[in-house]
Short mmCIF file of N, CA and C in Angstrom, two decimals:
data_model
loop_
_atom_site.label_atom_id
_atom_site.label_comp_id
_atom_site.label_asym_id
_atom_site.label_seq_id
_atom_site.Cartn_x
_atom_site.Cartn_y
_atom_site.Cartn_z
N UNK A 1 0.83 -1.18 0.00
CA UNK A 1 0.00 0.00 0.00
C UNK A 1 0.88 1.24 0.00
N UNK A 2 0.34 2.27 -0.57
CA UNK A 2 1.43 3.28 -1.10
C UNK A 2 1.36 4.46 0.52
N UNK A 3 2.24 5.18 0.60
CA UNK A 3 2.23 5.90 2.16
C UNK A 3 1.20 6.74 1.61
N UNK A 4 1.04 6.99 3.03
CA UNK A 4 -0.16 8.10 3.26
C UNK A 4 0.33 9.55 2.60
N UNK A 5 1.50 10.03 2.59
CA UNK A 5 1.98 11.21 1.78
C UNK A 5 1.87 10.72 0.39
N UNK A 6 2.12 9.73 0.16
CA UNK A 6 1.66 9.34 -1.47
C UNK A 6 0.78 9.68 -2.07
N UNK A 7 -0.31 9.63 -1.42
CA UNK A 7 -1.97 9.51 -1.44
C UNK A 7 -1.96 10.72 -2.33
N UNK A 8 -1.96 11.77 -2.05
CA UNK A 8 -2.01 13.12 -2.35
C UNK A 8 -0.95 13.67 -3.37
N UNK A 9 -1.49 14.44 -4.03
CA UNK A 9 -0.71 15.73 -4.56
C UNK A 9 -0.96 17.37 -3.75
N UNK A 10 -0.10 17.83 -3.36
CA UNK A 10 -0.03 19.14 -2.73
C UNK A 10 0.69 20.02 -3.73
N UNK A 11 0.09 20.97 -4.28
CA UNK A 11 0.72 22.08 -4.77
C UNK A 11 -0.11 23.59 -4.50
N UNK A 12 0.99 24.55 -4.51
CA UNK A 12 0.98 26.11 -3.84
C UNK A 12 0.20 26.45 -5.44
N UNK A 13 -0.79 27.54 -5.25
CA UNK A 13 -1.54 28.14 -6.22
C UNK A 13 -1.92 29.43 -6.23
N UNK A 14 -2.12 30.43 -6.58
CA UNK A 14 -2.14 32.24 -6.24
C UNK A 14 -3.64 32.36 -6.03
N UNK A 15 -3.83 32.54 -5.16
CA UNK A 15 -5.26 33.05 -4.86
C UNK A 15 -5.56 34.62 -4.35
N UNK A 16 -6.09 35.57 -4.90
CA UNK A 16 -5.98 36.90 -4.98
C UNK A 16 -4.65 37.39 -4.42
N UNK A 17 -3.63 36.95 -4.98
CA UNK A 17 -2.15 37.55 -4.67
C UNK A 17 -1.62 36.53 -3.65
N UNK A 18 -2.24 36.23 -2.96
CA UNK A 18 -1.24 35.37 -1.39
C UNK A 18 -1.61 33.52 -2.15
N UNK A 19 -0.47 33.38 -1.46
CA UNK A 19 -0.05 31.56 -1.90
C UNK A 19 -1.08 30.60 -1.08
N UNK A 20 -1.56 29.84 -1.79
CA UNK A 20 -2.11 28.74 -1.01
C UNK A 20 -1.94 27.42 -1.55
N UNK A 21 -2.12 26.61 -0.14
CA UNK A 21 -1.78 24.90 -0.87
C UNK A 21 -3.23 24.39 -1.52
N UNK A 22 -3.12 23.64 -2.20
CA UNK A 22 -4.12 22.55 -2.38
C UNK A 22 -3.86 21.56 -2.69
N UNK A 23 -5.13 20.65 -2.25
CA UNK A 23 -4.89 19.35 -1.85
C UNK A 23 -5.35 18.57 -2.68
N UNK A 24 -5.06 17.68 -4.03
CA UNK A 24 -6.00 16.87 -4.01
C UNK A 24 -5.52 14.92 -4.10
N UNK A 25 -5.98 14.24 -4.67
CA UNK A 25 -6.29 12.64 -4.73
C UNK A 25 -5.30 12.39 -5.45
N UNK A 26 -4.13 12.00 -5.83
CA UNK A 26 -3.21 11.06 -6.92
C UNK A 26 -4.08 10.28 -7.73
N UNK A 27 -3.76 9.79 -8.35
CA UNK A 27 -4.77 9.25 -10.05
C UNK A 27 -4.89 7.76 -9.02
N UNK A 28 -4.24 7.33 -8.57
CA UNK A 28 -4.70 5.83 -8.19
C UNK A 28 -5.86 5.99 -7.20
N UNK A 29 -5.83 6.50 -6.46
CA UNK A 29 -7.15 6.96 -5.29
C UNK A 29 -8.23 7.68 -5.77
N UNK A 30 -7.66 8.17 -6.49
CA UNK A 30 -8.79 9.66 -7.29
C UNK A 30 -9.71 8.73 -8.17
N UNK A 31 -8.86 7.45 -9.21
CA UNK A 31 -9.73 6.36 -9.81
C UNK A 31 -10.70 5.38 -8.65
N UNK A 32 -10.03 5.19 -7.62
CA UNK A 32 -10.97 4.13 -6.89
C UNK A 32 -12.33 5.07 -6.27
N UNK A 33 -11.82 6.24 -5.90
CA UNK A 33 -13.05 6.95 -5.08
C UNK A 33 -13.86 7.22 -6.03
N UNK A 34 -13.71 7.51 -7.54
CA UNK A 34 -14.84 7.08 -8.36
C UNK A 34 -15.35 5.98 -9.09
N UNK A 35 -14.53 5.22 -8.81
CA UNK A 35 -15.31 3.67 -9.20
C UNK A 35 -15.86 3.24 -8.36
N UNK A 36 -15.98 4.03 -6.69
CA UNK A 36 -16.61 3.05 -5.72
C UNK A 36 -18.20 2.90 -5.96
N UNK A 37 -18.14 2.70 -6.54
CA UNK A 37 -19.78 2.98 -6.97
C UNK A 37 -20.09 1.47 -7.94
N UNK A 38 -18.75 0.78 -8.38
CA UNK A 38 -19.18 0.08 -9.22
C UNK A 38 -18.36 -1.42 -8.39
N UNK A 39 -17.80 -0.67 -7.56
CA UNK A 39 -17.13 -2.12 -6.64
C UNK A 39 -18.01 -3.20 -6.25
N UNK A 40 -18.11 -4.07 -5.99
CA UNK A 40 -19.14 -5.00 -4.78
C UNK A 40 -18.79 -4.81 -3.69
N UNK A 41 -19.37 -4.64 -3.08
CA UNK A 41 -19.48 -4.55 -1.15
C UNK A 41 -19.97 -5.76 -0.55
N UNK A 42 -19.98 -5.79 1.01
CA UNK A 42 -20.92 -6.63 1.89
C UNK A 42 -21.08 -5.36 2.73
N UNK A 43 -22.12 -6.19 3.39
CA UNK A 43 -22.72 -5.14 4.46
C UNK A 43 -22.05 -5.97 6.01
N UNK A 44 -21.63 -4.72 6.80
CA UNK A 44 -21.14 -5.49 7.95
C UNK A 44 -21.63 -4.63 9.17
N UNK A 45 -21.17 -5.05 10.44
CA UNK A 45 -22.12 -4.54 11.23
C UNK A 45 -20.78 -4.26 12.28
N UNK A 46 -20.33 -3.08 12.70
CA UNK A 46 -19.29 -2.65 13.56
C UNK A 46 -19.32 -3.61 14.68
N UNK A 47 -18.39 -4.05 15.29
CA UNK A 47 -18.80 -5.00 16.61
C UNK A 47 -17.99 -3.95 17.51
N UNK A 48 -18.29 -4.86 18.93
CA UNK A 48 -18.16 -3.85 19.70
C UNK A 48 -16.57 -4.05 20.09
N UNK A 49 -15.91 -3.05 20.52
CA UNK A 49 -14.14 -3.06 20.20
C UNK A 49 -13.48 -2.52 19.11
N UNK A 50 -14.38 -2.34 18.01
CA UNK A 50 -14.15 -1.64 16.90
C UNK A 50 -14.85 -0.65 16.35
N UNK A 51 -15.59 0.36 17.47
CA UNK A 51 -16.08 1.35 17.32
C UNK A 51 -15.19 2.27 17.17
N UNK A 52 -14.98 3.22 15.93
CA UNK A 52 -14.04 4.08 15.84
C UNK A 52 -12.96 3.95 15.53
N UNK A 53 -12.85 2.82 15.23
CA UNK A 53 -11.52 2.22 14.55
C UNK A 53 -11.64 1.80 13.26
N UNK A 54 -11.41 2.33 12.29
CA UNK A 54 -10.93 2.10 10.52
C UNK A 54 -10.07 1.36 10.61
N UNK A 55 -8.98 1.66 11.80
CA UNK A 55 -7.44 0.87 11.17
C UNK A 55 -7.58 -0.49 11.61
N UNK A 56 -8.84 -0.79 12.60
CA UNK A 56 -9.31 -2.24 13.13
C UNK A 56 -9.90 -3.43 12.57
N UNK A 57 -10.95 -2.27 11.55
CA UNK A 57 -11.92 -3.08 10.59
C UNK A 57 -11.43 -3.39 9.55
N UNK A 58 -10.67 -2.27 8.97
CA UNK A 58 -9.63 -2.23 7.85
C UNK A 58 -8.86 -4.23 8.06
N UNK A 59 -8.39 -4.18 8.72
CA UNK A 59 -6.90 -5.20 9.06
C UNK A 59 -8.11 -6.30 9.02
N UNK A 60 -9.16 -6.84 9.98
CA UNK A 60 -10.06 -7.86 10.08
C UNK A 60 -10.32 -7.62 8.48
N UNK A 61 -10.91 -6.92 7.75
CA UNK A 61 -11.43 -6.93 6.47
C UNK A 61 -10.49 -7.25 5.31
N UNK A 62 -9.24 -6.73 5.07
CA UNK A 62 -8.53 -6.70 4.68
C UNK A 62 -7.20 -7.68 4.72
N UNK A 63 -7.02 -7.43 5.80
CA UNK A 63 -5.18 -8.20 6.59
C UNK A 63 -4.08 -6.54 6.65
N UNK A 64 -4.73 -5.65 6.52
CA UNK A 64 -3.82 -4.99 6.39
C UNK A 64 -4.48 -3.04 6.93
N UNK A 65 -3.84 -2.56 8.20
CA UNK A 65 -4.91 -1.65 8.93
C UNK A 65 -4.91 -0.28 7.99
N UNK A 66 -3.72 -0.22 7.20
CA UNK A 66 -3.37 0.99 6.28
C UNK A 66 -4.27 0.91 5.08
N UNK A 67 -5.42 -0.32 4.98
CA UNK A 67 -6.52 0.49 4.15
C UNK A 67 -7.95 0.79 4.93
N UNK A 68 -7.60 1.43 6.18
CA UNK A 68 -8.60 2.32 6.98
C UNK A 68 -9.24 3.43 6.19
N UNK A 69 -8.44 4.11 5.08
CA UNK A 69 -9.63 4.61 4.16
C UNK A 69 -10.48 3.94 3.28
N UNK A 70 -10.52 3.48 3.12
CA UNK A 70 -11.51 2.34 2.47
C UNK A 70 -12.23 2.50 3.38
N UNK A 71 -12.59 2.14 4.28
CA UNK A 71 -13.03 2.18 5.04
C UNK A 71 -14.17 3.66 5.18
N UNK A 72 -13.29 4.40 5.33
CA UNK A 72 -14.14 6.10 5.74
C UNK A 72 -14.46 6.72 4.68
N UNK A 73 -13.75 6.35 3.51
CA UNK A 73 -14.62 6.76 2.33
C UNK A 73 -15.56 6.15 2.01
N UNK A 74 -15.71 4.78 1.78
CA UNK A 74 -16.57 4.15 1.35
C UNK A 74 -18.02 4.23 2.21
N UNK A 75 -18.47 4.49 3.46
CA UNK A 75 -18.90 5.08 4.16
C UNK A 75 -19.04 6.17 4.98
N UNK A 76 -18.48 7.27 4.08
CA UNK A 76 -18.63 8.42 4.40
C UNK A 76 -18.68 9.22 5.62
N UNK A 77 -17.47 8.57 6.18
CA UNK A 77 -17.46 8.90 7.93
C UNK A 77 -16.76 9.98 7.65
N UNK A 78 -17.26 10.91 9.03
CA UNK A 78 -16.79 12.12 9.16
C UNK A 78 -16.11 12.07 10.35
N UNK A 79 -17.27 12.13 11.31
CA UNK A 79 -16.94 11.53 12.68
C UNK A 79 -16.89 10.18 13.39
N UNK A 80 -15.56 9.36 13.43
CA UNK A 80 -15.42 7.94 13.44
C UNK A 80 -15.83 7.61 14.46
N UNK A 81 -16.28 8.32 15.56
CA UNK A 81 -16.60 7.62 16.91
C UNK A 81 -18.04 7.69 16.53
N UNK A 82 -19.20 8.44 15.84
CA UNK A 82 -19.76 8.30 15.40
C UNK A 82 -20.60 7.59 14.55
N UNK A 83 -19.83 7.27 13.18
CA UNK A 83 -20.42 6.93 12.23
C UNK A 83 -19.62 5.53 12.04
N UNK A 84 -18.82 5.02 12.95
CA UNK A 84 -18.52 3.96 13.15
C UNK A 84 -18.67 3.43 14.49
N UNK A 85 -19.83 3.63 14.89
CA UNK A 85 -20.08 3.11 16.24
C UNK A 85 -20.23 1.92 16.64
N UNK A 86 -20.11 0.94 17.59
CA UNK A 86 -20.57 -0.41 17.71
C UNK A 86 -21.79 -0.91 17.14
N UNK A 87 -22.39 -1.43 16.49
CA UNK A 87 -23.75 -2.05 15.90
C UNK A 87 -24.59 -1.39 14.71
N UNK A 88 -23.25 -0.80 14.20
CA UNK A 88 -23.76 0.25 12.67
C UNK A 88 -23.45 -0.15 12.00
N UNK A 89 -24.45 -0.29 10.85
CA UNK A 89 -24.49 -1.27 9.80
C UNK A 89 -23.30 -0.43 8.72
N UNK A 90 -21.85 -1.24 8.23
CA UNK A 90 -20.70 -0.21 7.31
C UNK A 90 -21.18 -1.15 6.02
N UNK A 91 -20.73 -0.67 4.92
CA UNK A 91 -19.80 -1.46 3.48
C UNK A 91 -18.72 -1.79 3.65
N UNK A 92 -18.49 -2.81 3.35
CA UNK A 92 -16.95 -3.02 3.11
C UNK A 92 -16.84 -3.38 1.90
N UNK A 93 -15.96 -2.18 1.06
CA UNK A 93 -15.70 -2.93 -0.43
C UNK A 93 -14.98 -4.20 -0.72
N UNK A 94 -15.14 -4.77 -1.47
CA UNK A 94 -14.60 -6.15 -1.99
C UNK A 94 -12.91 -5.67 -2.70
N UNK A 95 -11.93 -5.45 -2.31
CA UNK A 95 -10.63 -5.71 -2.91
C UNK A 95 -10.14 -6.62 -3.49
#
């Protein structure tokens, strides 16, 4: 899995005279976050110990905790203690 600084492209851009960064997706991430739509999923149900944890469900789902975005994108978590709470129904895409 490629590092988390990988993930991204950051470049400085002129915005009414003063410099700013922006952020966006590298072509490999930038392709999956729009194909997630055409992936297969299962439906799974957070258990309890893995509320709030991506990098938990990730590794059980996966074998591997560094695809915890998969995870929060594919279910649209904002707030992980939240929207990954014990007994909430997630997707897990099929890799």
């Amino acid at each position: 899995m490629a590092e988390r600084s990988k993930m991204f492209n950051k470049q400085t851009v002129t915005h009414r005279g003063k410099p700013v960064d922006v952020t966006s997706f590298d072509d490999p991430f930038q392709e999956f976050i729009n194909n997630l739509g055409r992936i297969p999923k299962k439906v799974a149900i957070v258990p309890a110990g893995m509320e709030g944890r991506p990098d938990l469900i990730a590794n059980d789902a996966y074998g591997d905790p560094d695809l915890w975005w998969v995870i929060n994108v594919a279910n649209n978590v904002f707030d992980e203690l939240v929207d990954l709470a014990a007994g909430k129904q997630i997707v897990i895409p099929q890799l």
